[in-house]
mmCIF file of C-alpha atoms in Angstrom:
data_model
loop_
_atom_site.group_PDB
_atom_site.id
_atom_site.type_symbol
_atom_site.label_atom_id
_atom_site.label_comp_id
_atom_site.label_asym_id
_atom_site.label_seq_id
_atom_site.Cartn_x
_atom_site.Cartn_y
_atom_site.Cartn_z
ATOM 1 C CA MET K 240 7.797 -0.775 -34.637
ATOM 2 C CA GLN K 241 7.858 -2.281 -31.153
ATOM 3 C CA ARG K 242 11.179 -2.438 -29.351
ATOM 4 C CA ASN K 243 12.266 -5.372 -27.259
ATOM 5 C CA LEU K 244 13.414 -5.095 -23.675
ATOM 6 C CA THR K 245 14.751 -7.783 -21.387
ATOM 7 C CA LEU K 246 12.845 -8.988 -18.364
ATOM 8 C CA GLN K 247 15.660 -7.696 -16.145
ATOM 9 C CA GLN K 248 15.279 -4.225 -17.662
ATOM 10 C CA LEU K 249 11.543 -4.165 -16.969
ATOM 11 C CA LYS K 250 12.052 -5.359 -13.400
ATOM 12 C CA ASN K 251 14.691 -2.712 -12.766
ATOM 13 C CA ILE K 252 12.608 0.054 -14.316
ATOM 14 C CA THR K 253 9.621 -0.667 -12.088
ATOM 15 C CA LEU K 254 11.683 -1.052 -8.896
ATOM 16 C CA GLU K 255 13.518 2.189 -9.660
ATOM 17 C CA SER K 256 10.198 3.937 -10.263
ATOM 18 C CA GLN K 257 8.876 2.541 -6.986
ATOM 19 C CA GLY K 258 11.822 3.972 -5.073
ATOM 20 C CA LEU K 259 13.160 0.551 -4.080
ATOM 21 C CA LEU K 260 16.598 0.580 -5.710
ATOM 22 C CA ARG K 261 18.048 3.585 -3.882
ATOM 23 C CA ARG K 262 18.013 4.461 -0.218
ATOM 24 C CA SER K 263 16.175 7.727 0.459
ATOM 25 C CA ALA K 264 14.959 7.820 -3.150
ATOM 26 C CA PHE K 265 12.412 10.482 -2.158
ATOM 27 C CA GLY K 266 14.633 12.364 0.274
ATOM 28 C CA LYS K 267 14.272 12.600 4.030
ATOM 29 C CA GLY K 268 11.767 13.707 6.626
ATOM 30 C CA LYS K 269 8.193 14.866 6.167
ATOM 31 C CA LYS K 270 8.870 16.444 2.762
ATOM 32 C CA ALA K 271 9.898 13.017 1.500
ATOM 33 C CA VAL K 272 6.546 11.579 2.610
ATOM 34 C CA LEU K 273 4.619 14.041 0.459
ATOM 35 C CA LYS K 274 7.030 13.537 -2.442
ATOM 36 C CA ALA K 275 6.654 9.752 -2.203
ATOM 37 C CA LEU K 276 2.857 9.963 -2.052
ATOM 38 C CA ASP K 277 2.747 12.351 -5.015
ATOM 39 C CA HIS K 278 4.907 9.934 -6.995
ATOM 40 C CA LEU K 279 3.204 6.675 -5.994
ATOM 41 C CA GLY K 280 -0.286 8.141 -6.290
ATOM 42 C CA TYR K 281 -1.767 6.526 -3.190
ATOM 43 C CA LEU K 282 -0.992 4.513 -0.056
ATOM 44 C CA GLN K 283 -3.359 1.761 1.017
ATOM 45 C CA ILE K 284 -4.550 2.107 4.609
ATOM 46 C CA ASP K 285 -4.236 -1.037 6.700
ATOM 47 C CA THR K 286 -6.279 -1.739 9.843
ATOM 48 C CA LEU K 287 -4.128 -4.729 10.853
ATOM 49 C CA SER K 288 -1.384 -4.142 13.392
ATOM 50 C CA ILE K 289 0.439 -7.494 13.535
ATOM 51 C CA VAL K 290 3.439 -5.362 12.643
ATOM 52 C CA GLU K 291 3.405 -1.611 11.949
ATOM 53 C CA ARG K 292 0.460 -0.810 9.690
ATOM 54 C CA ALA K 293 0.955 -0.998 5.929
ATOM 55 C CA HIS K 294 0.707 2.720 5.145
ATOM 56 C CA HIS K 295 3.521 3.434 7.605
ATOM 57 C CA HIS K 296 5.516 0.339 6.618
ATOM 58 C CA THR K 297 5.356 1.255 2.912
ATOM 59 C CA LEU K 298 6.759 4.719 3.598
ATOM 60 C CA TRP K 299 9.430 3.415 5.991
ATOM 61 C CA THR K 300 10.662 1.066 3.265
ATOM 62 C CA ARG K 301 11.397 4.077 1.051
ATOM 63 C CA ILE K 302 12.219 6.724 3.684
ATOM 64 C CA PRO K 303 14.709 5.376 6.258
ATOM 65 C CA ASP K 304 14.118 8.215 8.760
ATOM 66 C CA TYR K 305 10.321 7.963 8.465
ATOM 67 C CA LYS K 306 8.209 8.664 11.548
ATOM 68 C CA THR K 307 4.545 7.691 11.766
ATOM 69 C CA SER K 308 3.700 11.214 12.930
ATOM 70 C CA TYR K 309 4.646 12.615 9.503
ATOM 71 C CA LEU K 310 1.621 11.177 7.721
ATOM 72 C CA ASP K 311 -0.758 12.324 10.468
ATOM 73 C CA GLU K 312 0.715 15.834 10.285
ATOM 74 C CA LEU K 313 0.227 16.008 6.514
ATOM 75 C CA VAL K 314 -3.451 15.080 6.958
ATOM 76 C CA LYS K 315 -3.884 17.849 9.560
ATOM 77 C CA GLU K 316 -2.120 20.274 7.214
ATOM 78 C CA HIS K 317 -4.604 19.334 4.453
ATOM 79 C CA GLN K 318 -1.850 18.229 2.089
ATOM 80 C CA VAL K 319 -3.042 14.617 2.181
ATOM 81 C CA PHE K 320 -6.574 13.240 2.379
ATOM 82 C CA GLU K 321 -8.263 9.879 2.812
ATOM 83 C CA TYR K 322 -10.534 8.243 0.290
ATOM 84 C CA TRP K 323 -10.635 5.251 -2.063
ATOM 85 C CA PHE K 324 -8.202 4.377 -4.832
ATOM 86 C CA HIS K 325 -8.787 0.659 -5.251
ATOM 87 C CA ALA K 326 -9.130 0.434 -1.451
ATOM 88 C CA ALA K 327 -9.120 2.839 1.503
ATOM 89 C CA SER K 328 -6.074 5.030 0.868
ATOM 90 C CA TYR K 329 -4.150 8.185 1.528
ATOM 91 C CA LEU K 330 -3.969 10.398 -1.551
ATOM 92 C CA PRO K 331 -2.256 13.723 -2.330
ATOM 93 C CA MET K 332 -4.685 16.628 -1.937
ATOM 94 C CA LYS K 333 -3.815 17.887 -5.432
ATOM 95 C CA ASP K 334 -5.644 14.837 -6.849
ATOM 96 C CA PHE K 335 -8.877 15.475 -4.955
ATOM 97 C CA ARG K 336 -10.946 16.231 -8.061
ATOM 98 C CA PHE K 337 -10.416 12.681 -9.314
ATOM 99 C CA VAL K 338 -12.413 11.182 -6.437
ATOM 100 C CA LEU K 339 -15.433 13.381 -7.210
ATOM 101 C CA PRO K 340 -16.990 10.891 -9.701
ATOM 102 C CA ARG K 341 -17.030 8.140 -7.083
ATOM 103 C CA MET K 342 -18.456 10.510 -4.463
ATOM 104 C CA LEU K 343 -21.280 11.460 -6.818
ATOM 105 C CA GLU K 344 -21.905 7.804 -7.619
ATOM 106 C CA VAL K 345 -22.277 7.005 -3.914
ATOM 107 C CA LYS K 346 -24.543 9.996 -3.325
ATOM 108 C CA GLN K 347 -26.874 8.965 -6.157
ATOM 109 C CA SER K 348 -26.899 5.282 -5.244
ATOM 110 C CA GLU K 349 -29.901 3.742 -3.511
ATOM 111 C CA SER K 350 -28.322 0.345 -2.986
ATOM 112 C CA HIS K 351 -24.920 1.171 -1.572
ATOM 113 C CA TYR K 352 -23.325 -0.959 1.126
ATOM 114 C CA TYR K 353 -23.818 1.829 3.659
ATOM 115 C CA ASN K 354 -27.607 2.055 3.763
ATOM 116 C CA ALA K 355 -27.689 4.895 6.270
ATOM 117 C CA ASP K 356 -30.723 6.486 7.907
ATOM 118 C CA PRO K 357 -31.294 9.920 6.232
ATOM 119 C CA LYS K 358 -32.440 11.447 9.536
ATOM 120 C CA MET K 359 -29.273 10.229 11.271
ATOM 121 C CA MET K 360 -27.164 11.610 8.422
ATOM 122 C CA GLN K 361 -28.794 15.043 8.729
ATOM 123 C CA TYR K 362 -28.385 14.993 12.514
ATOM 124 C CA ILE K 363 -24.667 14.233 12.162
ATOM 125 C CA ILE K 364 -24.104 16.933 9.532
ATOM 126 C CA ASP K 365 -25.923 19.522 11.679
ATOM 127 C CA ALA K 366 -24.013 18.515 14.823
ATOM 128 C CA ILE K 367 -20.574 18.641 13.196
ATOM 129 C CA ARG K 368 -21.358 21.913 11.418
ATOM 130 C CA ALA K 369 -22.463 23.523 14.679
ATOM 131 C CA GLU K 370 -20.106 21.915 17.186
ATOM 132 C CA GLY K 371 -16.974 21.097 15.200
ATOM 133 C CA PRO K 372 -15.154 17.864 14.248
ATOM 134 C CA LYS K 373 -16.344 14.646 15.857
ATOM 135 C CA ARG K 374 -15.471 10.960 16.121
ATOM 136 C CA ALA K 375 -17.892 8.054 15.830
ATOM 137 C CA ARG K 376 -17.878 7.505 19.574
ATOM 138 C CA ASP K 377 -19.072 11.093 20.098
ATOM 139 C CA PHE K 378 -22.480 10.011 18.815
ATOM 140 C CA GLU K 379 -24.479 7.851 21.152
ATOM 141 C CA ASN K 380 -26.484 4.956 19.745
ATOM 142 C CA GLU K 381 -29.898 5.903 21.044
ATOM 143 C CA THR K 382 -31.689 3.051 19.306
ATOM 144 C CA LYS K 383 -29.353 0.383 20.757
ATOM 145 C CA LYS K 384 -29.888 -1.407 17.460
ATOM 146 C CA LEU K 385 -26.927 -2.962 15.681
ATOM 147 C CA GLY K 386 -26.124 -1.689 12.229
ATOM 148 C CA SER K 387 -26.128 -3.776 9.082
ATOM 149 C CA TRP K 388 -22.438 -3.388 8.219
ATOM 150 C CA TRP K 389 -19.941 -5.123 10.558
ATOM 151 C CA ASN K 390 -22.556 -4.558 13.308
ATOM 152 C CA TRP K 391 -21.752 -0.849 13.301
ATOM 153 C CA LYS K 392 -24.148 1.405 15.118
ATOM 154 C CA PRO K 393 -26.386 3.641 12.947
ATOM 155 C CA ALA K 394 -24.265 6.746 13.590
ATOM 156 C CA LYS K 395 -21.150 4.976 12.370
ATOM 157 C CA ILE K 396 -22.896 3.833 9.192
ATOM 158 C CA ALA K 397 -24.146 7.369 8.600
ATOM 159 C CA LEU K 398 -20.652 8.803 9.126
ATOM 160 C CA GLU K 399 -19.165 6.410 6.600
ATOM 161 C CA ARG K 400 -21.897 7.142 4.061
ATOM 162 C CA LEU K 401 -21.391 10.894 4.472
ATOM 163 C CA PHE K 402 -17.637 10.377 4.087
ATOM 164 C CA LEU K 403 -17.962 8.253 0.942
ATOM 165 C CA GLN K 404 -20.301 10.727 -0.733
ATOM 166 C CA GLY K 405 -18.012 13.636 0.112
ATOM 167 C CA ASP K 406 -20.076 15.616 2.628
ATOM 168 C CA LEU K 407 -17.580 14.793 5.386
ATOM 169 C CA MET K 408 -13.819 14.313 5.273
ATOM 170 C CA ILE K 409 -11.392 12.856 7.779
ATOM 171 C CA SER K 410 -9.592 15.813 9.312
ATOM 172 C CA GLU K 411 -7.221 13.823 11.520
ATOM 173 C CA ARG K 412 -6.554 10.442 13.089
ATOM 174 C CA ASP K 413 -5.522 9.147 16.484
ATOM 175 C CA GLY K 414 -4.219 5.733 15.466
ATOM 176 C CA MET K 415 -7.214 4.185 13.708
ATOM 177 C CA GLN K 416 -9.711 6.502 15.423
ATOM 178 C CA LYS K 417 -10.958 8.910 12.753
ATOM 179 C CA THR K 418 -12.166 12.465 13.273
ATOM 180 C CA TYR K 419 -14.710 13.808 10.773
ATOM 181 C CA ASP K 420 -15.366 17.386 9.699
ATOM 182 C CA ILE K 421 -17.426 19.204 7.062
ATOM 183 C CA ALA K 422 -15.645 18.819 3.708
ATOM 184 C CA GLU K 423 -15.421 22.545 2.944
ATOM 185 C CA ARG K 424 -13.584 23.104 6.237
ATOM 186 C CA VAL K 425 -10.960 20.505 5.319
ATOM 187 C CA LEU K 426 -10.400 21.344 1.655
ATOM 188 C CA PRO K 427 -7.849 24.078 0.857
ATOM 189 C CA ASN K 428 -9.331 27.290 -0.538
ATOM 190 C CA ASP K 429 -7.527 26.923 -3.855
ATOM 191 C CA ILE K 430 -8.459 23.269 -4.483
ATOM 192 C CA ASP K 431 -9.792 22.395 -7.946
ATOM 193 C CA LEU K 432 -13.330 21.016 -7.584
ATOM 194 C CA THR K 433 -13.987 20.528 -11.291
ATOM 195 C CA ARG K 434 -15.370 17.048 -11.857
ATOM 196 C CA PRO K 435 -13.170 15.330 -14.467
ATOM 197 C CA SER K 436 -14.622 13.929 -17.657
ATOM 198 C CA SER K 437 -14.370 10.168 -18.217
ATOM 199 C CA LEU K 438 -11.400 10.743 -20.518
ATOM 200 C CA GLU K 439 -9.654 12.995 -17.973
ATOM 201 C CA PHE K 440 -10.150 10.340 -15.306
ATOM 202 C CA ALA K 441 -8.630 7.712 -17.594
ATOM 203 C CA GLU K 442 -5.682 10.018 -18.264
ATOM 204 C CA TYR K 443 -5.197 10.460 -14.512
ATOM 205 C CA LEU K 444 -5.110 6.676 -14.025
ATOM 206 C CA VAL K 445 -2.710 6.073 -16.916
ATOM 207 C CA LYS K 446 -0.264 8.761 -15.834
ATOM 208 C CA THR K 447 -0.440 7.684 -12.187
ATOM 209 C CA TYR K 448 0.493 4.099 -13.044
ATOM 210 C CA LEU K 449 3.204 5.090 -15.513
ATOM 211 C CA ARG K 450 4.796 7.458 -13.012
ATOM 212 C CA ALA K 451 4.639 4.974 -10.134
ATOM 213 C CA TYR K 452 5.756 1.852 -12.012
ATOM 214 C CA GLY K 453 7.585 3.093 -15.121
ATOM 215 C CA TRP K 454 5.528 0.733 -17.272
ATOM 216 C CA THR K 455 2.049 -0.659 -17.161
ATOM 217 C CA THR K 456 -0.666 -2.654 -18.931
ATOM 218 C CA VAL K 457 -4.319 -1.932 -19.633
ATOM 219 C CA LYS K 458 -5.268 -4.734 -17.237
ATOM 220 C CA GLN K 459 -3.356 -3.123 -14.400
ATOM 221 C CA ILE K 460 -4.771 0.355 -15.036
ATOM 222 C CA THR K 461 -8.362 -0.905 -15.131
ATOM 223 C CA HIS K 462 -7.977 -3.184 -12.104
ATOM 224 C CA LEU K 463 -11.304 -3.310 -10.204
ATOM 225 C CA LYS K 464 -12.837 -0.763 -12.577
ATOM 226 C CA ALA K 465 -15.784 -2.283 -14.428
ATOM 227 C CA GLY K 466 -17.173 -1.397 -17.822
ATOM 228 C CA GLU K 467 -16.013 -1.091 -21.408
ATOM 229 C CA ALA K 468 -16.000 2.715 -21.289
ATOM 230 C CA ILE K 469 -13.025 2.931 -18.929
ATOM 231 C CA ARG K 470 -11.063 0.398 -21.008
ATOM 232 C CA LYS K 471 -11.797 2.332 -24.223
ATOM 233 C CA ASN K 472 -10.739 5.622 -22.650
ATOM 234 C CA VAL K 473 -7.541 4.103 -21.261
ATOM 235 C CA ASN K 474 -6.658 2.729 -24.694
ATOM 236 C CA ASP K 475 -7.358 6.136 -26.255
ATOM 237 C CA VAL K 476 -5.040 7.824 -23.742
ATOM 238 C CA LEU K 477 -2.297 5.279 -24.360
ATOM 239 C CA ARG K 478 -2.535 5.760 -28.125
ATOM 240 C CA ALA K 479 -2.290 9.530 -27.700
ATOM 241 C CA LEU K 480 0.784 9.200 -25.464
ATOM 242 C CA ILE K 481 2.448 6.957 -28.058
ATOM 243 C CA GLU K 482 1.778 9.566 -30.752
ATOM 244 C CA GLU K 483 3.248 12.250 -28.475
ATOM 245 C CA ASP K 484 6.349 10.065 -27.992
ATOM 246 C CA VAL K 485 5.769 9.998 -24.216
ATOM 247 C CA ILE K 486 5.524 6.205 -24.056
ATOM 248 C CA GLU K 487 6.518 3.198 -26.128
ATOM 249 C CA LYS K 488 4.833 -0.150 -26.519
ATOM 250 C CA VAL K 489 7.498 -2.789 -25.947
ATOM 251 C CA THR K 490 7.586 -6.575 -25.911
ATOM 252 C CA ILE K 491 9.488 -9.343 -24.200
ATOM 253 C CA GLU K 492 9.363 -12.791 -25.709
ATOM 254 C CA GLY K 493 6.841 -14.882 -23.824
ATOM 255 C CA TYR K 494 5.225 -11.897 -22.074
ATOM 256 C CA PRO K 495 2.392 -9.521 -22.967
ATOM 257 C CA SER K 496 3.216 -6.125 -24.441
ATOM 258 C CA VAL K 497 3.628 -3.286 -21.963
ATOM 259 C CA TYR K 498 3.628 0.501 -22.188
ATOM 260 C CA VAL K 499 6.861 2.086 -20.926
ATOM 261 C CA LEU K 500 7.723 5.736 -20.319
ATOM 262 C CA ARG K 501 9.896 6.767 -23.253
ATOM 263 C CA ASP K 502 12.590 8.435 -21.149
ATOM 264 C CA LEU K 503 13.073 5.235 -19.132
ATOM 265 C CA VAL K 504 13.600 2.909 -22.088
ATOM 266 C CA ASP K 505 17.178 4.000 -22.713
ATOM 267 C CA ARG K 506 17.995 5.317 -19.255
ATOM 268 C CA ARG K 507 20.726 3.528 -17.401
ATOM 269 C CA ILE K 508 19.113 2.277 -14.223
ATOM 270 C CA ALA K 509 21.139 2.452 -11.035
ATOM 271 C CA LYS K 510 23.259 -0.620 -10.362
ATOM 272 C CA ILE K 511 21.321 -3.245 -8.453
ATOM 273 C CA ARG K 512 22.777 -3.328 -4.964
ATOM 274 C CA ALA K 513 22.936 -6.408 -2.761
ATOM 275 C CA GLU K 514 20.339 -5.054 -0.359
ATOM 276 C CA ILE K 515 17.113 -6.366 1.114
ATOM 277 C CA ASN K 516 13.718 -4.672 1.071
ATOM 278 C CA LEU K 517 11.164 -6.082 3.489
ATOM 279 C CA LEU K 518 7.803 -5.179 1.987
ATOM 280 C CA SER K 519 4.361 -4.819 3.477
ATOM 281 C CA PRO K 520 1.695 -7.171 2.065
ATOM 282 C CA PHE K 521 -0.086 -4.011 0.859
ATOM 283 C CA ASP K 522 2.973 -2.308 -0.590
ATOM 284 C CA ASN K 523 2.326 -0.546 -3.903
ATOM 285 C CA ALA K 524 5.056 -2.627 -5.560
ATOM 286 C CA ILE K 525 3.237 -5.931 -5.010
ATOM 287 C CA ILE K 526 -0.422 -4.993 -4.780
ATOM 288 C CA HIS K 527 -1.072 -6.235 -8.336
ATOM 289 C CA ARG K 528 -0.531 -9.930 -7.744
ATOM 290 C CA ASP K 529 -0.747 -11.030 -11.395
ATOM 291 C CA ARG K 530 1.944 -8.531 -12.370
ATOM 292 C CA VAL K 531 4.300 -9.731 -9.630
ATOM 293 C CA GLN K 532 3.729 -13.369 -10.484
ATOM 294 C CA GLN K 533 4.132 -12.886 -14.227
ATOM 295 C CA PHE K 534 7.127 -10.559 -14.332
ATOM 296 C CA PHE K 535 8.899 -11.381 -11.036
ATOM 297 C CA ASN K 536 7.986 -15.083 -10.830
ATOM 298 C CA PHE K 537 6.729 -14.584 -7.288
ATOM 299 C CA ASP K 538 3.302 -15.963 -6.382
ATOM 300 C CA TYR K 539 2.168 -13.855 -3.448
ATOM 301 C CA ARG K 540 -1.149 -13.899 -1.620
ATOM 302 C CA ILE K 541 -1.757 -12.492 1.826
ATOM 303 C CA GLU K 542 -3.278 -15.243 3.982
ATOM 304 C CA CYS K 543 -4.634 -13.375 7.011
ATOM 305 C CA TYR K 544 -8.129 -13.719 5.510
ATOM 306 C CA THR K 545 -7.604 -17.441 4.802
ATOM 307 C CA PRO K 546 -8.715 -20.057 7.369
ATOM 308 C CA LYS K 547 -5.731 -21.167 9.434
ATOM 309 C CA GLU K 548 -5.860 -24.760 8.227
ATOM 310 C CA LYS K 549 -5.648 -23.602 4.600
ATOM 311 C CA ARG K 550 -2.685 -21.237 4.973
ATOM 312 C CA GLN K 551 0.457 -22.211 3.133
ATOM 313 C CA TYR K 552 2.924 -19.692 4.535
ATOM 314 C CA GLY K 553 1.410 -17.859 7.510
ATOM 315 C CA TYR K 554 -0.934 -15.146 8.739
ATOM 316 C CA PHE K 555 1.010 -12.007 7.765
ATOM 317 C CA CYS K 556 3.947 -12.793 5.499
ATOM 318 C CA LEU K 557 6.220 -9.993 4.321
ATOM 319 C CA PRO K 558 7.816 -10.431 0.862
ATOM 320 C CA VAL K 559 11.625 -10.413 0.951
ATOM 321 C CA LEU K 560 13.156 -8.615 -2.039
ATOM 322 C CA PHE K 561 16.906 -9.071 -2.621
ATOM 323 C CA GLY K 562 18.060 -6.647 -5.290
ATOM 324 C CA ASN K 563 15.451 -7.268 -8.006
ATOM 325 C CA THR K 564 14.560 -10.829 -6.966
ATOM 326 C CA PHE K 565 11.953 -11.987 -4.460
ATOM 327 C CA ILE K 566 13.835 -14.666 -2.539
ATOM 328 C CA GLY K 567 11.055 -15.576 -0.121
ATOM 329 C CA ARG K 568 8.722 -14.323 2.581
ATOM 330 C CA VAL K 569 8.699 -14.143 6.346
ATOM 331 C CA ASP K 570 5.676 -14.420 8.639
ATOM 332 C CA CYS K 571 6.159 -11.780 11.343
ATOM 333 C CA LYS K 572 4.534 -10.535 14.502
ATOM 334 C CA ALA K 573 5.498 -7.690 16.803
ATOM 335 C CA HIS K 574 4.893 -8.725 20.419
ATOM 336 C CA ARG K 575 4.755 -5.171 21.688
ATOM 337 C CA LYS K 576 4.156 -6.027 25.343
ATOM 338 C CA ASN K 577 7.424 -7.981 25.387
ATOM 339 C CA ARG K 578 9.088 -5.638 22.874
ATOM 340 C CA GLN K 579 9.992 -8.615 20.724
ATOM 341 C CA LEU K 580 9.748 -9.071 16.958
ATOM 342 C CA GLU K 581 9.077 -12.707 16.144
ATOM 343 C CA LEU K 582 9.983 -14.175 12.780
ATOM 344 C CA ILE K 583 7.425 -16.939 13.036
ATOM 345 C CA HIS K 584 8.413 -18.622 9.793
ATOM 346 C CA LEU K 585 11.078 -17.644 7.262
ATOM 347 C CA HIS K 586 10.385 -19.241 3.887
ATOM 348 C CA ILE K 587 13.347 -19.353 1.471
ATOM 349 C CA GLU K 588 12.050 -19.847 -2.070
ATOM 350 C CA LYS K 589 15.008 -18.898 -4.272
ATOM 351 C CA GLN K 590 17.457 -21.474 -2.970
ATOM 352 C CA SER K 591 19.659 -21.053 -6.031
ATOM 353 C CA ILE K 592 20.909 -17.801 -4.489
ATOM 354 C CA ASP K 593 23.601 -18.553 -1.922
ATOM 355 C CA PHE K 594 22.347 -17.373 1.465
ATOM 356 C CA ALA K 595 25.846 -16.057 2.198
ATOM 357 C CA LEU K 596 25.040 -13.249 -0.280
ATOM 358 C CA TRP K 597 21.878 -12.047 1.410
ATOM 359 C CA VAL K 598 21.946 -13.159 5.037
ATOM 360 C CA GLU K 599 23.755 -10.113 6.422
ATOM 361 C CA PRO K 600 21.617 -7.503 4.623
ATOM 362 C CA PHE K 601 18.542 -9.524 5.639
ATOM 363 C CA ALA K 602 19.606 -9.482 9.281
ATOM 364 C CA GLU K 603 20.319 -5.745 9.109
ATOM 365 C CA ILE K 604 16.897 -4.898 7.701
ATOM 366 C CA ILE K 605 15.224 -7.134 10.290
ATOM 367 C CA LYS K 606 17.024 -5.274 13.085
ATOM 368 C CA LYS K 607 15.921 -1.943 11.656
ATOM 369 C CA PHE K 608 12.374 -3.264 11.241
ATOM 370 C CA ALA K 609 12.360 -4.418 14.866
ATOM 371 C CA THR K 610 13.325 -0.928 15.999
ATOM 372 C CA PHE K 611 10.647 0.586 13.748
ATOM 373 C CA ASN K 612 8.102 -1.673 15.481
ATOM 374 C CA GLY K 613 9.252 -0.620 18.946
ATOM 375 C CA CYS K 614 10.945 -3.979 19.617
ATOM 376 C CA ASP K 615 14.381 -4.498 21.127
ATOM 377 C CA SER K 616 14.747 -8.259 20.706
ATOM 378 C CA ILE K 617 14.234 -10.674 17.814
ATOM 379 C CA LYS K 618 13.062 -14.263 17.862
ATOM 380 C CA LEU K 619 13.441 -16.581 14.873
ATOM 381 C CA THR K 620 11.147 -19.584 15.287
ATOM 382 C CA GLN K 621 11.191 -21.560 12.058
ATOM 383 C CA VAL K 622 13.038 -21.707 8.750
ATOM 384 C CA SER K 623 11.922 -23.596 5.642
ATOM 385 C CA PRO K 624 13.462 -25.506 4.045
ATOM 386 C CA LEU K 625 15.268 -26.567 7.201
ATOM 387 C CA ASN K 626 18.725 -24.969 7.206
ATOM 388 C CA ASN K 627 20.656 -25.128 10.465
ATOM 389 C CA SER K 628 23.609 -23.129 9.176
ATOM 390 C CA LEU K 629 21.383 -20.234 8.083
ATOM 391 C CA ALA K 630 19.325 -20.290 11.278
ATOM 392 C CA LEU K 631 22.348 -20.391 13.554
ATOM 393 C CA LEU K 632 24.031 -17.566 11.650
ATOM 394 C CA LEU K 633 20.922 -15.405 11.973
ATOM 395 C CA ASN K 634 20.660 -16.438 15.617
ATOM 396 C CA ASN K 635 24.163 -15.174 16.306
ATOM 397 C CA ILE K 636 23.489 -11.861 14.580
ATOM 398 C CA PHE K 637 20.197 -11.322 16.416
ATOM 399 C CA CYS K 638 21.841 -12.159 19.742
ATOM 400 C CA GLN K 639 24.137 -9.208 19.161
ATOM 401 C CA TYR K 640 21.107 -6.990 18.626
ATOM 402 C CA LYS K 641 20.094 -7.676 22.212
ATOM 403 C CA ALA K 642 21.159 -10.612 24.376
ATOM 404 C CA ILE K 643 18.281 -12.563 25.905
ATOM 405 C CA SER K 644 18.519 -15.535 28.224
ATOM 406 C CA ALA K 645 16.208 -17.911 26.375
ATOM 407 C CA PRO K 646 17.259 -19.537 23.067
ATOM 408 C CA ILE K 647 15.819 -17.523 20.182
ATOM 409 C CA VAL K 648 15.828 -20.218 17.506
ATOM 410 C CA ALA K 649 13.513 -23.198 17.588
ATOM 411 C CA LEU K 650 13.971 -25.111 14.353
ATOM 412 C CA SER K 651 11.423 -27.385 12.742
ATOM 413 C CA SER K 652 11.018 -28.792 9.283
ATOM 414 C CA SER K 653 8.594 -27.348 6.764
ATOM 415 C CA SER K 654 5.140 -28.851 6.973
#
């Protein structure tokens, strides 16, 4: 018999599981980074730097004393590696065997995106094996011919193909500049290289999502994974976990059934505190847009890939989570040369919540975010709907962060 849960319970369970209801939920320092990654399963790598990149931002949200050097150190220590989850990601090294099926698929494919020159691939492998780790710019483009993928040179295409099929791994990074090495020199000696069966891979996905979110659906688990086989295997794993009393299938009136970890159903979740979380657009908690819209009533789409004239909210909006409610989003940019964080446009969408309840924690998290981005002043440019009282209050708080001569609030109505 299915049990019923309230929507509030489901929201709290998933935010607790994501480490967003308690400060330092994963501890402190570099150990907390590895603990968070083990728990979440992956971190999406972001190439955009409008504000601090998503993989760092996501960890900072959960680890208040986070430093960007921690993640780089864990890669060098071979405790974390880069590959694909549903996108380019950091993953815990203990899960390496679960990327082997995709690596084999790439290696056997004749029509992959990276249609690299076999001779160039062999040259790169031989050079790195003999001379040590190398970056893309270490290989000169002798043909002077542009590549077929983002106009990359042939060596870059070959490097990416060798990486995707598992011959090379990324041994370290300098910002977004990757260094490649032979896979066996990066992998720990005791790593399990047994290729998982289709059922084992499904079990890995199911348990990863349940651990990271507390509850899940078949649609979420199979996101971007084509074919009936994966769906069948996922359903088989879920049925087995129900029989083992590890999970329960629960319902909420008006919502689809979900699978919840049994020990979370009756657990008393920590009291929801009146605090703000400022999330990255690629944060694990919001990456499944349908889930966020359906269960949190928050319709979020990142618009940096949308033509400017078609954007509704802005180029790089960060969701604003107050307790367990998304109250809006703020389009941000770190002007690093001027050391200023600009709140280009603050959109308030849950106007039923008195701003007096959330304005101070919002201002505090913005100040901390500014510091994290290397900024020592804050500029608020626009608020929608137009609210002079809110804007002036934030203005006064930000002035105390660092006094600047020019006015820092320029109000305009929502377009």
